[in-house]
Each structure stands twice: as C-alpha cells, then as structure tokens.
Amino acid sequence: MPTTTPHSVATSDTSPFENQDIKRHFPTVLDLGANACNIARTLATADPTNPADPPLHTRLSALTSADWSPTLLQRDSQLPYNSLLTSHTRIVIPNPDIQPLPFAPGSFSAVLSSLSLHWINDLPSLLSQIATVLKPDCPFIAAIFGGDSLFELRTSLQLADLDRRGGVSTHVSPLADVRDVGGLLQRAGFKLLTVDVDDIVVEYPDTFALMADLQAMGEGNAALVREKKGLSRDVLLANEGIYRELHGDGAKGAKGAIPATFRIIYMIGWTSGGGQPEPLQRGSGMVSIKDVLEAKGEDGGSEKN
C-alpha cells in the first residue's frame, strides 16, 4: 500500500488557512462530508515546516463535522487531536441526495469539503444549499475527484472486458469534469471563483493492490448499472496484463510498479457581500482592447509612453 493516499494529500491542501491565504477569523466552520474528520485532524496538527506558527484551528472558534455515515464520523473520536480543538461537534446528516441540509440559512462563516462531493448525484442542488447556509461574504472551499481520475484503470478494464467478454461494463463511477465546476459554482450564486486541478500519481505494485486500496478508501464502484457479481478472474488477470502493457514501466516488466492517476479539482467560491470587488457593467469600458493590442503590435510589443 502507498504511504500517501490522495485523501491525505487533498485534505492537507484544502484547508482554507493553508499558507495564510485567507487571513480572517472564522467563528463557525462546517466540514461537509467529513468522512473520519480528516480536516479536523489537519487543523489540530501543527505545521511541521513552520513549528513556531500556531495550529490552524486557532483561526476558527467552532468546527462542525457533518457526514451521512455515523460509523465513519465517529471512527477517530477518541484520538488525541480531538482535545486540541476549541469546539468540535460531529453531526450525522441525511444523504443530501435524499433530504436538504439540516442547517438554517446563514449558519456558517465557511464551508469546507474534502473528497466527498463526487458521491453526490444532484451537485447543483447541493451547491445552492451550501450557498444558503453560508453568511454573506464567506467562502466555500472544496476538493473533489475529477473526470480523468484513474484513466489508466478505466482504459485497461474496458479492453479487458472486450477481450474476455466481448463487451464493456461500467467499472468506474462517473465524475465531474473541471470545465463544468466553474459553471456549477456560478449557477449556485458563488462569486470570485477559483478553480484549479492537481494530478496526483500514486505507484502500486500491481492492479490488485490498487483496487484493494480503492476499496479501503471507500471509493469502490457504486454505479447502479454496475454488475452486482463483480469482476471475473479472467477479466482481472487480463486487466493486469493490459494495464502493465499500456501504462507500466516496460523496462521492469512484471516487477515494476504501475502508476494510478488521481485528478483532484480544487474550488473556492464566495457568497455575495458588501465590499467585494465587482466587475464593471458590460459595455462601460472606455478603451478597446483591440486598439491596445494593435498598438503594442505596431510598437514591437512594448507599451507606448
């Protein structure tokens, strides 16, 4: 098993206070889809690169971790980091695809989510609910698995299916594409958007270790159209060979590690509030950008004084 999983990398990078990018204090913070409260653990842990800096949890007053799995939510409730948090509440909520979020409008000064929202079927509706529970001029910060995640496994399984069974089945759940995220945030009413992508490549000894790790992460195939009986031995063995042929290190053969790419989409959106910078109205510009570019071209690319 790899020592660094996509969950641990994304959780540490999704903190809204990382590198002091957002300097304000947050009275109430919601971790939506908290899993085993990984964000709470990160906030309570001192930064090893700057041990003199106070832990990030000092930037907030109260943290609410919400998830629809009570077992996962309470899994690490006895670990020492819990005592370091000033106020930490765990709340079991209904699946957002079934019932709306059980929080009053304007309840939180920040909403975080780390690698959970890709399980939501109606993502536009949930984003609108998140905007509602946020106070004005407050951020929503999240990371989700993107559409190109595990492209190596997708292609090899498709070819293995075709080779051994003469058809293709759904083995990897569908994911949102980075090109859609900005539009979804705008549709939900968020402003000052930031969307970024990070490809994390993890090496595994073979495809069986990769699929075992996905199962341990709780990231198995949950598509309703999947085959309930699972993959046959023939397909699994064919997948191993095809994966190595297409994506492995050919020089090392069957002994070399294989890569698995996890595409993580990071997003930040702010609710409307007073004092935020606003774009000028369309058509209010006094200078044509075409004229500026043409002037630069005529002057050899340098600006005129």
Coordinates of C-alpha atoms in Angstrom, one line a residue:
M1 CA 0.0 0.0 0.0
P2 CA 1.3 3.5 -0.7
T3 CA 2.2 5.6 2.3
T4 CA 0.5 8.7 0.8
T5 CA -3.1 8.4 -0.4
P6 CA -5.0 11.0 -2.4
H7 CA -7.3 11.5 0.6
S8 CA -4.4 12.6 2.8
V9 CA -2.8 14.9 0.2
A10 CA -6.1 16.6 -0.7
T11 CA -7.2 17.0 2.9
S12 CA -4.0 18.8 3.9
D13 CA -4.1 21.1 0.8
T14 CA -7.8 22.0 1.2
S15 CA -7.5 23.9 4.5
P16 CA -8.7 27.4 3.9
F17 CA -6.0 28.8 6.1
E18 CA -3.1 27.0 4.3
N19 CA -0.2 29.4 3.7
Q20 CA -2.2 32.1 5.4
D21 CA -4.1 32.8 2.1
I22 CA -7.3 33.8 3.9
K23 CA -6.3 35.8 7.0
R24 CA -9.7 36.4 8.7
H25 CA -11.0 34.6 11.7
F26 CA -13.9 32.1 11.2
P27 CA -16.4 31.8 14.1
T28 CA -18.3 28.8 12.7
V29 CA -17.0 26.3 10.1
L30 CA -18.8 23.4 8.5
D31 CA -16.9 20.3 7.2
L32 CA -19.4 18.8 4.9
G33 CA -18.9 15.1 4.1
A34 CA -16.3 14.9 6.8
N35 CA -15.6 11.2 6.5
A36 CA -13.4 10.4 9.5
C37 CA -12.9 14.1 10.3
N38 CA -9.7 14.4 8.4
I39 CA -9.9 18.1 8.1
A40 CA -10.3 18.4 11.9
R41 CA -7.2 16.4 12.3
T42 CA -5.3 18.6 9.9
L43 CA -6.5 21.8 11.6
A44 CA -5.3 20.5 15.0
T45 CA -1.9 19.5 13.8
A46 CA 1.0 21.9 13.8
D47 CA 2.7 22.6 10.5
P48 CA 6.0 20.7 10.5
T49 CA 7.6 23.2 8.2
N50 CA 6.7 26.1 10.5
P51 CA 6.5 24.6 14.0
A52 CA 6.5 28.1 15.6
D53 CA 3.2 29.0 13.9
P54 CA 0.1 28.3 15.9
P55 CA -2.1 25.4 14.6
L56 CA -4.7 26.3 12.0
H57 CA -7.6 25.6 14.4
T58 CA -6.8 28.8 16.2
R59 CA -8.2 30.6 13.2
L60 CA -11.7 29.4 14.0
S61 CA -14.0 29.2 17.0
A62 CA -16.2 26.2 16.3
L63 CA -16.0 23.4 13.8
T64 CA -18.9 21.2 12.8
S65 CA -18.1 17.9 11.1
A66 CA -21.1 16.5 9.2
D67 CA -21.4 13.2 7.4
W68 CA -24.1 10.7 6.5
S69 CA -22.1 7.7 7.8
P70 CA -22.2 7.6 11.7
T71 CA -19.6 4.8 11.8
L72 CA -17.0 6.7 9.7
L73 CA -17.8 10.0 11.5
Q74 CA -17.1 8.6 14.9
R75 CA -14.1 6.4 13.9
D76 CA -11.4 8.6 15.3
S77 CA -13.3 10.3 18.0
Q78 CA -11.0 9.0 20.7
L79 CA -7.8 10.1 19.2
P80 CA -5.7 12.8 21.0
Y81 CA -6.2 15.6 18.4
N82 CA -9.8 15.9 19.4
S83 CA -8.9 17.5 22.7
L84 CA -6.9 20.2 20.9
L85 CA -9.9 21.7 19.2
T86 CA -11.7 24.5 21.0
S87 CA -15.1 23.4 19.9
H88 CA -15.7 20.3 17.6
T89 CA -19.2 18.9 17.0
R90 CA -19.9 15.7 15.0
I91 CA -23.4 15.6 13.3
V92 CA -24.9 12.8 11.3
I93 CA -27.0 14.2 8.5
P94 CA -29.2 12.6 5.9
N95 CA -27.7 11.9 2.5
P96 CA -28.0 15.3 0.6
D97 CA -29.5 13.5 -2.4
I98 CA -32.4 12.5 -0.2
Q99 CA -33.0 15.4 2.1
P100 CA -31.8 19.1 2.2
L101 CA -29.0 20.1 4.6
P102 CA -30.4 20.5 8.1
F103 CA -28.9 23.9 8.8
A104 CA -30.5 27.3 9.0
P105 CA -29.6 29.9 6.4
G106 CA -26.5 32.0 7.3
S107 CA -25.3 29.5 9.9
F108 CA -21.6 29.3 8.9
S109 CA -18.8 31.6 8.1
A110 CA -17.0 28.9 6.0
V111 CA -17.9 25.5 4.4
L112 CA -15.2 23.0 3.6
S113 CA -15.4 19.7 1.8
S114 CA -12.6 17.2 1.1
L115 CA -13.2 14.4 -1.5
S116 CA -16.8 13.8 -0.7
L117 CA -19.0 15.7 -3.1
H118 CA -18.2 13.4 -6.1
W119 CA -20.6 11.0 -4.5
I120 CA -23.5 13.5 -4.8
N121 CA -25.8 12.9 -7.7
D122 CA -27.5 16.3 -7.7
L123 CA -24.4 18.5 -7.2
P124 CA -26.1 21.8 -8.5
S125 CA -28.8 21.5 -5.8
L126 CA -26.2 20.8 -3.0
L127 CA -24.1 23.8 -4.1
S128 CA -27.1 26.0 -3.9
Q129 CA -27.8 24.7 -0.4
I130 CA -24.2 25.4 0.7
A131 CA -24.5 29.0 -0.6
T132 CA -27.7 29.3 1.5
V133 CA -26.2 28.1 4.8
L134 CA -23.2 30.5 4.4
K135 CA -23.2 34.0 5.7
P136 CA -22.6 36.9 3.3
D137 CA -19.0 37.3 2.0
C138 CA -17.9 33.9 3.2
P139 CA -16.0 31.1 1.3
F140 CA -16.9 27.6 0.2
I141 CA -13.7 25.6 -0.3
A142 CA -13.7 22.0 -1.6
A143 CA -11.7 19.3 -3.4
I144 CA -13.4 16.6 -5.5
F145 CA -12.1 13.8 -7.7
G146 CA -12.2 14.9 -11.3
G147 CA -13.2 13.2 -14.5
D148 CA -9.8 11.9 -15.6
S149 CA -9.1 10.1 -12.3
L150 CA -7.9 6.5 -12.8
F151 CA -7.9 6.8 -16.6
E152 CA -5.3 4.0 -16.6
L153 CA -7.7 1.7 -14.8
R154 CA -10.7 2.8 -17.0
T155 CA -8.9 2.0 -20.3
S156 CA -7.4 -1.3 -19.2
L157 CA -10.7 -2.6 -17.8
Q158 CA -12.6 -1.7 -20.9
L159 CA -10.0 -3.5 -23.1
A160 CA -10.0 -6.5 -20.7
D161 CA -13.8 -6.7 -20.9
L162 CA -13.7 -6.5 -24.7
D163 CA -11.1 -9.2 -24.9
R164 CA -12.6 -11.7 -22.5
R165 CA -16.3 -11.0 -22.7
G166 CA -16.9 -9.1 -26.0
G167 CA -18.5 -6.1 -24.3
V168 CA -17.9 -3.2 -21.9
S169 CA -19.4 -2.7 -18.4
T170 CA -19.3 0.2 -16.1
H171 CA -16.5 -0.3 -13.5
V172 CA -15.6 3.3 -12.5
S173 CA -18.3 5.8 -11.3
P174 CA -18.8 8.9 -13.4
L175 CA -17.1 12.1 -12.1
A176 CA -17.5 15.8 -12.8
D177 CA -15.2 17.5 -15.3
V178 CA -13.1 20.5 -14.4
R179 CA -14.7 22.5 -17.2
D180 CA -18.1 22.1 -15.5
V181 CA -17.1 23.2 -12.0
G182 CA -16.9 26.9 -12.6
G183 CA -20.3 27.0 -14.2
L184 CA -21.9 25.0 -11.4
L185 CA -20.5 27.4 -8.8
Q186 CA -21.8 30.4 -10.7
R187 CA -25.2 28.8 -11.1
A188 CA -25.3 28.3 -7.3
G189 CA -24.6 32.0 -6.8
F190 CA -21.0 32.0 -5.8
K191 CA -18.6 34.8 -6.9
L192 CA -14.8 35.4 -7.0
L193 CA -14.3 31.8 -8.2
T194 CA -11.0 30.0 -8.2
V195 CA -10.7 26.5 -9.8
D196 CA -7.5 24.5 -10.0
V197 CA -6.5 21.0 -10.9
D198 CA -3.8 18.7 -9.5
D199 CA -2.9 15.3 -10.8
I200 CA -1.5 13.0 -8.1
V201 CA 0.2 9.9 -9.4
V202 CA 0.5 7.0 -6.9
E203 CA 2.5 3.9 -7.6
Y204 CA 1.3 0.4 -6.8
P205 CA 2.9 -3.0 -7.1
D206 CA 0.0 -4.3 -9.2
T207 CA -3.6 -3.7 -10.1
F208 CA -4.8 -5.9 -7.3
A209 CA -3.1 -3.6 -4.7
L210 CA -4.7 -0.6 -6.5
M211 CA -8.2 -2.0 -6.3
A212 CA -7.7 -3.1 -2.7
D213 CA -6.6 0.5 -1.8
L214 CA -9.7 1.9 -3.6
Q215 CA -11.9 -0.4 -1.5
A216 CA -10.1 0.6 1.7
M217 CA -10.6 4.3 0.8
G218 CA -14.3 3.7 0.3
E219 CA -14.0 4.6 -3.4
G220 CA -15.4 1.4 -5.0
N221 CA -17.7 1.4 -7.9
A222 CA -21.2 2.4 -6.8
A223 CA -22.9 2.9 -10.1
L224 CA -26.5 1.5 -10.2
V225 CA -25.8 -0.1 -13.6
R226 CA -22.8 -2.0 -12.4
E227 CA -22.7 -5.8 -12.4
K228 CA -23.6 -7.0 -9.0
K229 CA -21.5 -10.2 -9.2
G230 CA -18.3 -8.2 -9.7
L231 CA -15.3 -8.9 -11.9
S232 CA -14.4 -12.4 -13.0
R233 CA -11.0 -13.9 -12.6
D234 CA -10.4 -13.9 -16.3
V235 CA -11.1 -10.1 -16.6
L236 CA -8.9 -9.3 -13.6
L237 CA -5.9 -11.2 -15.0
A238 CA -6.4 -9.7 -18.4
N239 CA -6.7 -6.2 -16.8
E240 CA -3.4 -6.8 -15.0
G241 CA -1.5 -7.6 -18.2
I242 CA -3.1 -4.8 -20.3
Y243 CA -2.5 -2.2 -17.5
R244 CA 1.2 -3.0 -17.4
E245 CA 1.4 -3.1 -21.2
L246 CA -0.2 0.4 -21.6
H247 CA 0.9 2.3 -18.5
G248 CA 3.6 0.3 -16.7
D249 CA 7.4 0.6 -17.0
G250 CA 8.2 -1.8 -19.8
A251 CA 11.8 -2.0 -18.9
K252 CA 11.0 -3.5 -15.5
G253 CA 8.3 -5.9 -16.8
A254 CA 6.0 -7.6 -14.2
K255 CA 8.3 -6.5 -11.3
G256 CA 7.9 -2.7 -11.9
A257 CA 5.3 -0.5 -10.2
I258 CA 2.3 0.8 -12.0
P259 CA 1.0 4.4 -11.9
A260 CA -2.5 5.4 -10.9
T261 CA -3.5 9.0 -11.6
F262 CA -6.0 10.8 -9.3
R263 CA -7.2 14.1 -10.7
I264 CA -8.3 16.4 -7.9
I265 CA -10.3 19.6 -8.6
Y266 CA -9.9 22.4 -6.1
M267 CA -12.5 25.1 -5.9
I268 CA -13.2 28.3 -4.0
G269 CA -16.3 30.4 -4.2
W270 CA -17.6 33.3 -2.1
T271 CA -21.1 34.3 -1.3
S272 CA -22.1 37.9 -2.1
G273 CA -21.3 40.5 0.4
G274 CA -20.6 44.2 0.9
G275 CA -17.1 45.4 0.0
Q276 CA -16.4 42.7 -2.6
P277 CA -14.8 43.8 -5.9
E278 CA -17.4 43.8 -8.6
P279 CA -16.9 43.8 -12.4
L280 CA -17.9 46.8 -14.4
Q281 CA -21.1 46.7 -16.4
R282 CA -20.7 45.2 -19.9
G283 CA -20.0 48.0 -22.4
S284 CA -18.8 50.5 -19.9
G285 CA -15.1 50.3 -20.9
M286 CA -13.6 53.5 -22.4
V287 CA -10.7 51.8 -24.3
S288 CA -11.0 49.0 -26.8
I289 CA -8.7 46.1 -26.0
K290 CA -8.3 45.5 -29.8
D291 CA -6.8 49.0 -30.1
V292 CA -4.4 48.3 -27.2
L293 CA -3.2 45.0 -28.7
E294 CA -2.8 46.6 -32.2
A295 CA -0.8 49.4 -30.7
K296 CA 1.5 47.0 -28.9
G297 CA 2.0 45.0 -32.1
E298 CA 3.0 48.1 -34.1
D299 CA 5.4 49.1 -31.4
G300 CA 7.2 45.8 -31.4
G301 CA 5.4 44.5 -28.3
S302 CA 6.4 47.3 -26.0
E303 CA 4.0 49.8 -24.4
K304 CA 3.9 53.4 -25.6
N305 CA 4.7 56.1 -23.1

